[in-house]
PDB file of C-alpha atoms in Angstrom:
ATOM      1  CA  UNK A  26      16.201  41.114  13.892  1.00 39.00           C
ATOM      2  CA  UNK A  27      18.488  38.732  11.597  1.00 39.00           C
ATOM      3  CA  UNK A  28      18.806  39.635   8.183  1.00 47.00           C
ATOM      4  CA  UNK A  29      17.176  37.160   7.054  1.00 43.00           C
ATOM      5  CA  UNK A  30      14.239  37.861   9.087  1.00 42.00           C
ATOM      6  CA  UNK A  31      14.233  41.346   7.712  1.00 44.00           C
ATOM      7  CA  UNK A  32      14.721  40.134   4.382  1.00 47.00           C
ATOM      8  CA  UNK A  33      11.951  38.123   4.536  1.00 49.00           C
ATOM      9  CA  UNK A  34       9.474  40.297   5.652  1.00 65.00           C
ATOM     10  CA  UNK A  35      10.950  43.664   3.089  1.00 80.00           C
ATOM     11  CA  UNK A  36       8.392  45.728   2.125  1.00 90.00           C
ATOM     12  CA  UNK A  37       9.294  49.265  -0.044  1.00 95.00           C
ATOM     13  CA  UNK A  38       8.260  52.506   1.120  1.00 96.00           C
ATOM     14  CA  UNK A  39       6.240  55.235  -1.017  1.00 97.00           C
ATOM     15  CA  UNK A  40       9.173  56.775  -1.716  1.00 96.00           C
ATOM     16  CA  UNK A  41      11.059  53.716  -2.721  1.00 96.00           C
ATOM     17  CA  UNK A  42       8.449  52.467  -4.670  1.00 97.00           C
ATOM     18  CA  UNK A  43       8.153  55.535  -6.840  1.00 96.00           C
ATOM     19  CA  UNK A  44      11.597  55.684  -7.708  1.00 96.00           C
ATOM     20  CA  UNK A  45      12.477  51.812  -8.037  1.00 96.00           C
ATOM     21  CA  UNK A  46       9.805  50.912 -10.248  1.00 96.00           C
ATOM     22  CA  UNK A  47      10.963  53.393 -13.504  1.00 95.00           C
ATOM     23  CA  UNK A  48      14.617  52.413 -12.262  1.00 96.00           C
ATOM     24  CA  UNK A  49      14.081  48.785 -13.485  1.00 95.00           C
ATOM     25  CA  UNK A  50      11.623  49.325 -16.115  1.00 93.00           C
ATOM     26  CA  UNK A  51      14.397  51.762 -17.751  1.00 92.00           C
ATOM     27  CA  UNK A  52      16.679  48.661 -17.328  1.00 92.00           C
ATOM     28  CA  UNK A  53      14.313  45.843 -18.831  1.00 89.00           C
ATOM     29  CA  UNK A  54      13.511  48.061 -21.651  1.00 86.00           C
ATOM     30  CA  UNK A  55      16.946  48.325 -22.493  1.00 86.00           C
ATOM     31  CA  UNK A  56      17.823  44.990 -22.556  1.00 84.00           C
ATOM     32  CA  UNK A  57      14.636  43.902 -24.994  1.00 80.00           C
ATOM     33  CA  UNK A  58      15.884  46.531 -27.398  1.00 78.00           C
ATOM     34  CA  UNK A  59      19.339  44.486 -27.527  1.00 75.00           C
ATOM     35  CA  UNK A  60      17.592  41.447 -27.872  1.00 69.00           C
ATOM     36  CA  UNK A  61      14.065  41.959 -29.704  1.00 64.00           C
ATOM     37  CA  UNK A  62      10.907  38.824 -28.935  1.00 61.00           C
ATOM     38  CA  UNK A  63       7.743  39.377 -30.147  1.00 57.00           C
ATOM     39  CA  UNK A  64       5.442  38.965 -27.495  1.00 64.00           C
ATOM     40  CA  UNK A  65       3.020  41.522 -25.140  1.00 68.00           C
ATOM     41  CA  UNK A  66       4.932  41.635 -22.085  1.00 77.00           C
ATOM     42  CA  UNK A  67       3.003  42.456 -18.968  1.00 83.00           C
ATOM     43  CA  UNK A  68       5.438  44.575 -16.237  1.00 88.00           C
ATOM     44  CA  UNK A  69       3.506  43.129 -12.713  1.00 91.00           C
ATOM     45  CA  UNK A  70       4.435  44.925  -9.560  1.00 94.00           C
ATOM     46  CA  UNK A  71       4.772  42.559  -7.108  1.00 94.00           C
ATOM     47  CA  UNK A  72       6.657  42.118  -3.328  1.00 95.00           C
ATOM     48  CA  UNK A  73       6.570  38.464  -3.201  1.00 92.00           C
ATOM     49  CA  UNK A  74       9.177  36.830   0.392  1.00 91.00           C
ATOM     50  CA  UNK A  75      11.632  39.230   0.706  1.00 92.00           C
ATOM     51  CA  UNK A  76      11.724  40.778  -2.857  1.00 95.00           C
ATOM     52  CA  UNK A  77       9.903  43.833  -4.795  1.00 96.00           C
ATOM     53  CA  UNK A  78      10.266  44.448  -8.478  1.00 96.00           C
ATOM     54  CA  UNK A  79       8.312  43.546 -11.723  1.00 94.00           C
ATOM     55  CA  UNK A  80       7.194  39.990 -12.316  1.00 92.00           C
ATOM     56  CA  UNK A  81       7.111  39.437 -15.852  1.00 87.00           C
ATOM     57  CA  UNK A  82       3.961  37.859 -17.534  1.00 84.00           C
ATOM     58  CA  UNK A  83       4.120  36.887 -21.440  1.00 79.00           C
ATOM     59  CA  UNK A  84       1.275  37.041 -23.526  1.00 70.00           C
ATOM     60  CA  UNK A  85       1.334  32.988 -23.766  1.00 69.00           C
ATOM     61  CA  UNK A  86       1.396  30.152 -21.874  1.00 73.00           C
ATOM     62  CA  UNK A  87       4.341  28.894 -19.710  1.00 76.00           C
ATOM     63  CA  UNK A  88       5.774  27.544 -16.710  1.00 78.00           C
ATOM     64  CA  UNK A  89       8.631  29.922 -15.440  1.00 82.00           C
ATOM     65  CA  UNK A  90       7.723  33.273 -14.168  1.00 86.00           C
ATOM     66  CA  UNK A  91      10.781  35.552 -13.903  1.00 90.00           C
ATOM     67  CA  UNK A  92      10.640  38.936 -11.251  1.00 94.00           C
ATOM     68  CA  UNK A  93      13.267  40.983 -11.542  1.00 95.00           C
ATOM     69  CA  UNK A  94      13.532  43.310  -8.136  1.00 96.00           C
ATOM     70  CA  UNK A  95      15.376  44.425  -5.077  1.00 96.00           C
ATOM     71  CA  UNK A  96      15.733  42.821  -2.381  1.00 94.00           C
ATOM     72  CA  UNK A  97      16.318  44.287   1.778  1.00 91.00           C
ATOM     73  CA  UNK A  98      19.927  45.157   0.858  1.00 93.00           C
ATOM     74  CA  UNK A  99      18.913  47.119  -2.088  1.00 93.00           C
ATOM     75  CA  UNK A 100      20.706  44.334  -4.085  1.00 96.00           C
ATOM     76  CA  UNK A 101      19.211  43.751  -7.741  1.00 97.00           C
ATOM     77  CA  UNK A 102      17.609  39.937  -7.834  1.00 97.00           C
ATOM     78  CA  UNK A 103      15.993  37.976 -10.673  1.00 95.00           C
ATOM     79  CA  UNK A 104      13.852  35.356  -9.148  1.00 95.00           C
ATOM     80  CA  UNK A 105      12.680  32.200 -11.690  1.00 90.00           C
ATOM     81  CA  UNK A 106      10.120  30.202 -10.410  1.00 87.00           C
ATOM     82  CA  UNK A 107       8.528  27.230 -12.485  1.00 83.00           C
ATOM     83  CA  UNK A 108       5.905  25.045 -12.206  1.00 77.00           C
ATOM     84  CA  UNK A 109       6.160  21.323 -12.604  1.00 69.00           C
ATOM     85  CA  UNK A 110       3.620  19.521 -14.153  1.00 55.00           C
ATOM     86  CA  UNK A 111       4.324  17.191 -16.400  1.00 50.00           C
ATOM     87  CA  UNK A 112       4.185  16.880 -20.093  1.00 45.00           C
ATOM     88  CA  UNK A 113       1.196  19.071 -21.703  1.00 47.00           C
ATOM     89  CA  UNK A 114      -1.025  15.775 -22.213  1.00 47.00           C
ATOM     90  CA  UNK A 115      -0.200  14.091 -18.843  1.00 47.00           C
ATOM     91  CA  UNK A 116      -3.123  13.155 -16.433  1.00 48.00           C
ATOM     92  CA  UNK A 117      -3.610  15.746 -13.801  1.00 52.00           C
ATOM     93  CA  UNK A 118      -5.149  14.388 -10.373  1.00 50.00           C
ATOM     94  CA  UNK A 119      -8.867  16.356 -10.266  1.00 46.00           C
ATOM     95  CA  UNK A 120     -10.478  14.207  -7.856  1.00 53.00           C
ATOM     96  CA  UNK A 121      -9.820  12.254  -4.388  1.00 48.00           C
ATOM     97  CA  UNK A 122     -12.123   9.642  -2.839  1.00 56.00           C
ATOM     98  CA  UNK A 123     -14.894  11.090  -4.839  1.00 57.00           C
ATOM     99  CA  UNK A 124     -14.639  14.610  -3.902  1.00 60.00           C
ATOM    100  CA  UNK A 125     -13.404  17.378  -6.268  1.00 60.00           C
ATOM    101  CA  UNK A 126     -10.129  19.291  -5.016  1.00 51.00           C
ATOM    102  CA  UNK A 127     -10.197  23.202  -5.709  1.00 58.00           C
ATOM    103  CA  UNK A 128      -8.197  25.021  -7.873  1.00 53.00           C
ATOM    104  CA  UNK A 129      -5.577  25.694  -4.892  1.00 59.00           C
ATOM    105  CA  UNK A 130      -5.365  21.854  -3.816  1.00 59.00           C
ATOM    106  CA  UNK A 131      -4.244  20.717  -7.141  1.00 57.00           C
ATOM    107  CA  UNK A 132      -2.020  23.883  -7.513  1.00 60.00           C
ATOM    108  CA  UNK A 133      -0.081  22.174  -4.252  1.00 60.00           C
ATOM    109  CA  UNK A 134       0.296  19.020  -5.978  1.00 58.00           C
ATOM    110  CA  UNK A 135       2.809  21.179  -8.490  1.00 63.00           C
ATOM    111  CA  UNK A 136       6.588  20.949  -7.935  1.00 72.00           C
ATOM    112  CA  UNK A 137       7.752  24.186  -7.645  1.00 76.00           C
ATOM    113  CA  UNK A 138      11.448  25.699  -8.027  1.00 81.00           C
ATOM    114  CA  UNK A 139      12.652  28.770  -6.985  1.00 87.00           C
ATOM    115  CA  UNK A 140      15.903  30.130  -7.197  1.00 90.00           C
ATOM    116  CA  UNK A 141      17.596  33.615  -6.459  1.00 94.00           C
ATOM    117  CA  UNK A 142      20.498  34.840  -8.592  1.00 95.00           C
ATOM    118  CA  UNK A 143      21.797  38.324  -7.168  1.00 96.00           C
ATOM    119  CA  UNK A 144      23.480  40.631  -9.631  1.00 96.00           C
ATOM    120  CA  UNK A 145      26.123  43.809  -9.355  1.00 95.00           C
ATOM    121  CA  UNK A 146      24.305  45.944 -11.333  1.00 96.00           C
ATOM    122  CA  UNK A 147      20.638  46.349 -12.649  1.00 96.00           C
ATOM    123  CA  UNK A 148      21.688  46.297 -16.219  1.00 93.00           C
ATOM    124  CA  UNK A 149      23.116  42.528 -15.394  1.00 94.00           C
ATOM    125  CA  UNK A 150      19.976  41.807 -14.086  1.00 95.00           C
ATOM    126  CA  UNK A 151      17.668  42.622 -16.689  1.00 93.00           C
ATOM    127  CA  UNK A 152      20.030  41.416 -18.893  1.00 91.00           C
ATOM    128  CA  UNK A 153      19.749  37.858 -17.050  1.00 92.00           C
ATOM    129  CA  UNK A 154      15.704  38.354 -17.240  1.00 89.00           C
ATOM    130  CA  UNK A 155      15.448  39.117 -20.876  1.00 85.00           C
ATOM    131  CA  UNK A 156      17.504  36.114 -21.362  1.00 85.00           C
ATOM    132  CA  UNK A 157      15.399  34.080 -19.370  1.00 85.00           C
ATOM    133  CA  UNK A 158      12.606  34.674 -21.942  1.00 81.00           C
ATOM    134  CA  UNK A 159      14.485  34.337 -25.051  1.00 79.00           C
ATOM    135  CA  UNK A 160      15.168  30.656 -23.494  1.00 79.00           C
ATOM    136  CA  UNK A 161      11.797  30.094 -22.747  1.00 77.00           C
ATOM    137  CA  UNK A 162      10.396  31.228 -26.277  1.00 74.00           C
ATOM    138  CA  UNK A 163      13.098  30.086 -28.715  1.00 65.00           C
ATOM    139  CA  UNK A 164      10.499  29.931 -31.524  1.00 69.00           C
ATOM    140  CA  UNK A 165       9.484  33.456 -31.588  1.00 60.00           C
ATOM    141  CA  UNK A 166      10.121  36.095 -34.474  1.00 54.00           C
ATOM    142  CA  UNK A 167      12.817  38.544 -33.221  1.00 56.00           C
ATOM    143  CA  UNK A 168      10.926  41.649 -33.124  1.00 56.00           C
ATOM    144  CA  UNK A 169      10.501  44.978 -30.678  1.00 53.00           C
ATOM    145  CA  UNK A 170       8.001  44.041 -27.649  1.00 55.00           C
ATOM    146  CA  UNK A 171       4.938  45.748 -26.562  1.00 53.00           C
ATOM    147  CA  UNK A 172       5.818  47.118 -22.941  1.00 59.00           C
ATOM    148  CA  UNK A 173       2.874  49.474 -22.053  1.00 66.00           C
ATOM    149  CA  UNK A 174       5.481  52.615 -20.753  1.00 69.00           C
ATOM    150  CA  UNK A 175       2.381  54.993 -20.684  1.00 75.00           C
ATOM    151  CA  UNK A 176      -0.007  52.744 -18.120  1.00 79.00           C
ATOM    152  CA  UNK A 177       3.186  52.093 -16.018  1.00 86.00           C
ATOM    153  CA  UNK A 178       4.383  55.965 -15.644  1.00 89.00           C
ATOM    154  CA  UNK A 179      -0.005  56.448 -14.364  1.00 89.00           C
ATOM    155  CA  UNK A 180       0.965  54.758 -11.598  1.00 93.00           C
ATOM    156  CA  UNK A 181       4.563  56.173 -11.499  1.00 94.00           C
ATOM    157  CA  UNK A 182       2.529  59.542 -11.363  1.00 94.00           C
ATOM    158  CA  UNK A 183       0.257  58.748  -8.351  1.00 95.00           C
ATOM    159  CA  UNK A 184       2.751  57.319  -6.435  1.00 97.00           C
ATOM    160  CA  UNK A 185       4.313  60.404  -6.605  1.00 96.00           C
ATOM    161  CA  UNK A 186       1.149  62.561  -5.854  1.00 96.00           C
ATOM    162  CA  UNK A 187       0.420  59.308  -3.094  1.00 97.00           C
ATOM    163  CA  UNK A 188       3.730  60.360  -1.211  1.00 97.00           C
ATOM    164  CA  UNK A 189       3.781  63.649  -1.307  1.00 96.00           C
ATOM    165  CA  UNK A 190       0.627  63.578   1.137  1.00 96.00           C
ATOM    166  CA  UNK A 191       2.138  61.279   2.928  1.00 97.00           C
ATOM    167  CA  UNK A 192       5.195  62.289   3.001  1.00 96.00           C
ATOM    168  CA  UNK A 193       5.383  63.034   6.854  1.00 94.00           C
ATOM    169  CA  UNK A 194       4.942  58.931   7.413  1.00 96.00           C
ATOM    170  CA  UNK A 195       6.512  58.097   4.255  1.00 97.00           C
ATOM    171  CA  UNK A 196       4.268  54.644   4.835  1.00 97.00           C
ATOM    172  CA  UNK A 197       4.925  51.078   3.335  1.00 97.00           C
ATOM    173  CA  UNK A 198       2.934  50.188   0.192  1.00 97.00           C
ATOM    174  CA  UNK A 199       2.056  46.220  -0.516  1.00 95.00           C
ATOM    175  CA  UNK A 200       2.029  45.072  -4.163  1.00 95.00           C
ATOM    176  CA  UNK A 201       0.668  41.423  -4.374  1.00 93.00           C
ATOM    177  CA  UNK A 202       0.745  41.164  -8.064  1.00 90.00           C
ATOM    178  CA  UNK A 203      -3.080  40.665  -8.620  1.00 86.00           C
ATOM    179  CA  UNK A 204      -4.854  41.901 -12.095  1.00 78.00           C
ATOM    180  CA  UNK A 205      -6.405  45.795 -11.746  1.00 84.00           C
ATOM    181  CA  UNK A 206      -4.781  45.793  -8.367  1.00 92.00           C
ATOM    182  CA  UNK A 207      -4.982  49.785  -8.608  1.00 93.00           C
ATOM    183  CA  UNK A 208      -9.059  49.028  -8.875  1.00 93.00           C
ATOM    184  CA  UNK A 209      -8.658  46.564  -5.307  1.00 93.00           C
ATOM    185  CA  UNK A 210      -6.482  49.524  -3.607  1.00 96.00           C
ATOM    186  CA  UNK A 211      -2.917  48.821  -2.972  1.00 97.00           C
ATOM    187  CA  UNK A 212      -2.262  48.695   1.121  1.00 96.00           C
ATOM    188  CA  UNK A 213      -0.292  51.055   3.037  1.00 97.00           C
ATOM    189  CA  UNK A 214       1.395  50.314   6.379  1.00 96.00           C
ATOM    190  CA  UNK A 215       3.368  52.803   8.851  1.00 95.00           C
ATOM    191  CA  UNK A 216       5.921  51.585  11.328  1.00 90.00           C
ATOM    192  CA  UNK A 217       3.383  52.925  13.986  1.00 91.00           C
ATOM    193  CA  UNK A 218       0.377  50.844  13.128  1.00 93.00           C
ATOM    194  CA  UNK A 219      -0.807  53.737  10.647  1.00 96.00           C
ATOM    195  CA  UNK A 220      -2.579  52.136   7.785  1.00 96.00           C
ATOM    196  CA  UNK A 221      -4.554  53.169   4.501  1.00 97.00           C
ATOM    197  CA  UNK A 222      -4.836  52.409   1.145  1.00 97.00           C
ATOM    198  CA  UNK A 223      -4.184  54.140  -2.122  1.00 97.00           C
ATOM    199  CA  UNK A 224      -7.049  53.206  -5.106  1.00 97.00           C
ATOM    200  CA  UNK A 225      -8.133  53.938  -8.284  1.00 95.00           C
ATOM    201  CA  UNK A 226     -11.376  54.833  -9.242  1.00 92.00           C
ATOM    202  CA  UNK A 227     -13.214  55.088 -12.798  1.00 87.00           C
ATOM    203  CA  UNK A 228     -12.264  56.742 -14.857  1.00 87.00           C
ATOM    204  CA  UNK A 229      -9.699  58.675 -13.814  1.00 89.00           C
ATOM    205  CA  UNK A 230      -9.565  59.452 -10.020  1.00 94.00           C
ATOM    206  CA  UNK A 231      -7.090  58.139  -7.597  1.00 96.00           C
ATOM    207  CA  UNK A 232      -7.997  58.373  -3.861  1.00 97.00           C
ATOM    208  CA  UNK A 233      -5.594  57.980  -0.733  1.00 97.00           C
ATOM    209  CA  UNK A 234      -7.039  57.490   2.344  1.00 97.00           C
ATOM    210  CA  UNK A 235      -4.420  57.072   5.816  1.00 98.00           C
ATOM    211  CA  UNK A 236      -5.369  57.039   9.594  1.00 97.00           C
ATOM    212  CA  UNK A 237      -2.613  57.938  11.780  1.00 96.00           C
ATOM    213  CA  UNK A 238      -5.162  58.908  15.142  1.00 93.00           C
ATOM    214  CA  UNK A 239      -5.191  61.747  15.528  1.00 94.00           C
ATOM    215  CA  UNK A 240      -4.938  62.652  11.894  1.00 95.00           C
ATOM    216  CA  UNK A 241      -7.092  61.321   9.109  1.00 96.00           C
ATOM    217  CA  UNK A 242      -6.076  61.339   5.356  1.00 96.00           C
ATOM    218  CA  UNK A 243      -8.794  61.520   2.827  1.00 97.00           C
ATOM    219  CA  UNK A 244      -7.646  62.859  -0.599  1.00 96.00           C
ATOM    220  CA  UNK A 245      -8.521  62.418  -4.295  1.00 96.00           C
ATOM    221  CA  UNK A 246      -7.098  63.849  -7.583  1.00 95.00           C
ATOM    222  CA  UNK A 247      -7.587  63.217 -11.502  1.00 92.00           C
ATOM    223  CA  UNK A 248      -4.992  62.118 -13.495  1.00 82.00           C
ATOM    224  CA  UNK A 249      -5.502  61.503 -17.424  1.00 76.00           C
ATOM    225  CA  UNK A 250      -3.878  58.060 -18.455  1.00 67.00           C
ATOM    226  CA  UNK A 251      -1.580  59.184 -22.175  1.00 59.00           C
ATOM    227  CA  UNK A 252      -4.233  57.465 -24.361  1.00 46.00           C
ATOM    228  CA  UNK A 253      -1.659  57.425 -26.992  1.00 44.00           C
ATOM    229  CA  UNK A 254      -1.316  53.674 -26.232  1.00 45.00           C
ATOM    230  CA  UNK A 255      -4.615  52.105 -27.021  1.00 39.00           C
ATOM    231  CA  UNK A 256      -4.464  49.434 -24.680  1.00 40.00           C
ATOM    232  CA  UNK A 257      -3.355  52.047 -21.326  1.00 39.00           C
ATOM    233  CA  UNK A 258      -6.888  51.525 -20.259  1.00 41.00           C
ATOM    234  CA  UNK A 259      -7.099  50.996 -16.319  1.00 37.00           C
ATOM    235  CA  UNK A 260     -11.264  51.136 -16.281  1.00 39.00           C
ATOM    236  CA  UNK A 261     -11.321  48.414 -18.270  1.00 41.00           C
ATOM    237  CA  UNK A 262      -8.420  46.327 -17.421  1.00 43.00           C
ATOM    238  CA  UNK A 263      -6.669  43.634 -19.128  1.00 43.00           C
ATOM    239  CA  UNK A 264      -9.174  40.787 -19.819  1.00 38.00           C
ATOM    240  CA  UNK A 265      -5.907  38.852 -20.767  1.00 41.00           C
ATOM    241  CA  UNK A 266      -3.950  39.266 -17.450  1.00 42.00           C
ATOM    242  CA  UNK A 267      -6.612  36.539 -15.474  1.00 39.00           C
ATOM    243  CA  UNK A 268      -5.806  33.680 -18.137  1.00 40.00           C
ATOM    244  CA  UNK A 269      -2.173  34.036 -18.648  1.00 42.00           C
ATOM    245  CA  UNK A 270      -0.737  32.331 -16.219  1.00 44.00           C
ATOM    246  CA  UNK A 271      -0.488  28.637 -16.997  1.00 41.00           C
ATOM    247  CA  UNK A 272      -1.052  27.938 -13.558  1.00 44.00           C
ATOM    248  CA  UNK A 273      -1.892  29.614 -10.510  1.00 45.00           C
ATOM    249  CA  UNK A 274       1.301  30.700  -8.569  1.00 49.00           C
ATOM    250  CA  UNK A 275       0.607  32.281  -5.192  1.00 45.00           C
ATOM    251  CA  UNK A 276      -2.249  32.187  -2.982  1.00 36.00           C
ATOM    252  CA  UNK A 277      -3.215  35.282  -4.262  1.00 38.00           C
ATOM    253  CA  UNK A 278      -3.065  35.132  -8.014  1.00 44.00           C
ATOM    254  CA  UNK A 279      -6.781  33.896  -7.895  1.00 33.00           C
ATOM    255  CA  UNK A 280      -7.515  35.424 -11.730  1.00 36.00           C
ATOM    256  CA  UNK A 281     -10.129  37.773 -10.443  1.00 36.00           C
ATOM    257  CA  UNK A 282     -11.146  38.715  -6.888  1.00 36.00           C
ATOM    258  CA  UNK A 283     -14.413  39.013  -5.120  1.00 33.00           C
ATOM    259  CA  UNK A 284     -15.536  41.885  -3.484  1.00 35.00           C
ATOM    260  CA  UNK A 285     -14.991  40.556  -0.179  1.00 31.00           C
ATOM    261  CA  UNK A 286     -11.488  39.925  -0.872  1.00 30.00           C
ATOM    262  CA  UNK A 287     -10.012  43.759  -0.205  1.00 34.00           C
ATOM    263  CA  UNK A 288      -9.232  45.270   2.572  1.00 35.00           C
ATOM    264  CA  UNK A 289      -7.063  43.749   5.600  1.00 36.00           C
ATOM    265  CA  UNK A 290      -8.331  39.968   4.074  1.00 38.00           C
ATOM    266  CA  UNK A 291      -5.534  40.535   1.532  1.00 37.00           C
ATOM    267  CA  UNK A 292      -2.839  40.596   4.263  1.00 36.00           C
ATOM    268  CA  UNK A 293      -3.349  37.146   4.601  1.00 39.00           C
ATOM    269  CA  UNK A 294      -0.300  36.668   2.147  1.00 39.00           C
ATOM    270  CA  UNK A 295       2.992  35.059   3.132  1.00 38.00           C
ATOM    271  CA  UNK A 296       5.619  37.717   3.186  1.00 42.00           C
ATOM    272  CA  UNK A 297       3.729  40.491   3.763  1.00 45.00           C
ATOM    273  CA  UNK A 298       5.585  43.809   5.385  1.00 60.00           C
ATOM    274  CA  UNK A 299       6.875  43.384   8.598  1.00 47.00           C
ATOM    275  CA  UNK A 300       4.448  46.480   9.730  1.00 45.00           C
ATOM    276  CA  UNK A 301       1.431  44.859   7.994  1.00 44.00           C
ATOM    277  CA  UNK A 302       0.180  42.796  11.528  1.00 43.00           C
TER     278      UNK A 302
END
């Protein structure tokens, strides 16, 4: 396999995931206290062609997303991707011949731009990322963000729980950056066509289930969420998170998802693990 077919196709492990995530949080959070912006920052995480990290979702509208992650090589990567369309008060094409194009056929008609800068360190990185919004929101008051540490280190905590009963098959997890993914289940993947999913359940159960014939994995534990932070509340969501995106930017990032859309439907997504078939 090339690298760039690997690189493509990268996909962390339990164990990476668990230990990655805090890793660049720690970073980002550093770099906003250098450079305060006053805005609710949402930390998504996300493996999106080849990289897994955090995308980064403001509290307002815009057209660049940044995700700051690692790439196959373990190499620290802020990815900006923006959305073309126009000035604010152009015309935006809603019909053809009569018929009505859904939300994803007029998302296609959007340039989009992507581009990869890799860094030496993380610390460079998030550097480069905080940047990135102080650019895109010049006109803000220079204040401490809101981050959310205490909903992010929940899911730091059952990742942790997630791979220790795993930890035989150490198994690949998919994040595809949806709203209340935890709620949908996040997939797991072993190199052996092993699969499962890890899920959270109201109002304070997470559940990991992994089949690996002849063994079957079916456990659930309780962990509180620190309700210290008011808004660290995963059984009712972020009723924000659907609407902040100025437009849609993946054929996943539907707002919410249907019922029928969990389960192996969501491994319909382009750069999905390599195991993931």
């Amino acid at each position: 396999m090339t690298n760039s077919t690997a690189n493509a196709s990268f996909c962390p492990r339990l164990s990476e995931a668990r230990h990655l995530l805090p890793l660049i949080r720690r970073h980002l959070f550093a770099a906003a206290a250098r450079h305060p912006l006053a805005t609710d920052l949402e930390l998504v995480p996300i493996v999106e062609d080849g990289l897994f990290g955090y995308e980064l979702v403001p509290d307002r509208e815009t057209h660049t997303y940044p995700i700051l992650g690692s790439n196959a090589q373990g190499e620290p990567v802020l990815r900006k991707t923006s959305y073309g369309v126009g000035a604010p008060e152009a015309l935006q094409l809603v019909a053809l011949n009569g018929r009505l194009l859904s939300r994803s056929e007029r998302a296609a008609r959007y340039t989009v731009q992507r581009r990869d800068s890799i860094f030496p360190d993380w610390l460079a990185a998030a550097e480069s990322a905080w940047a990135q919004l102080l650019i895109l929101f010049p006109d803000l008051p220079r204040q401490t963000p809101i981050l959310r540490e205490n909903m992010h280190r929940y899911l730091d905590n059952a990742l942790s729980v997630a791979h220790s009963r795993l930890l035989r098959w150490d198994p690949f997890i998919q994040f595809f950056g949806l709203p209340n993914e935890a709620q949908l289940g996040f997939t797991l993947t072993g190199a052996g066509g092993e699969h499962g999913e890890l899920i959270f359940q109201e109002p304070d159960t997470w559940t990991v289930r992994w089949n690996a014939p002849p063994e079957v994995v079916n456990e659930s534990w309780s962990l509180a969420p620190d309700h210290s932070d008011p808004r660290n509340d995963w059984s009712q969501g972020d009723p924000q998170s659907p609407d902040r995106r100025a437009q849609p930017r993946r054929a996943t990032d539907r707002g919410s998802s249907p019922a029928t859309w969990v389960g192996k439907d969501r491994r319909q997504t382009r750069g999905r693990c390599k195991t993931d078939q």
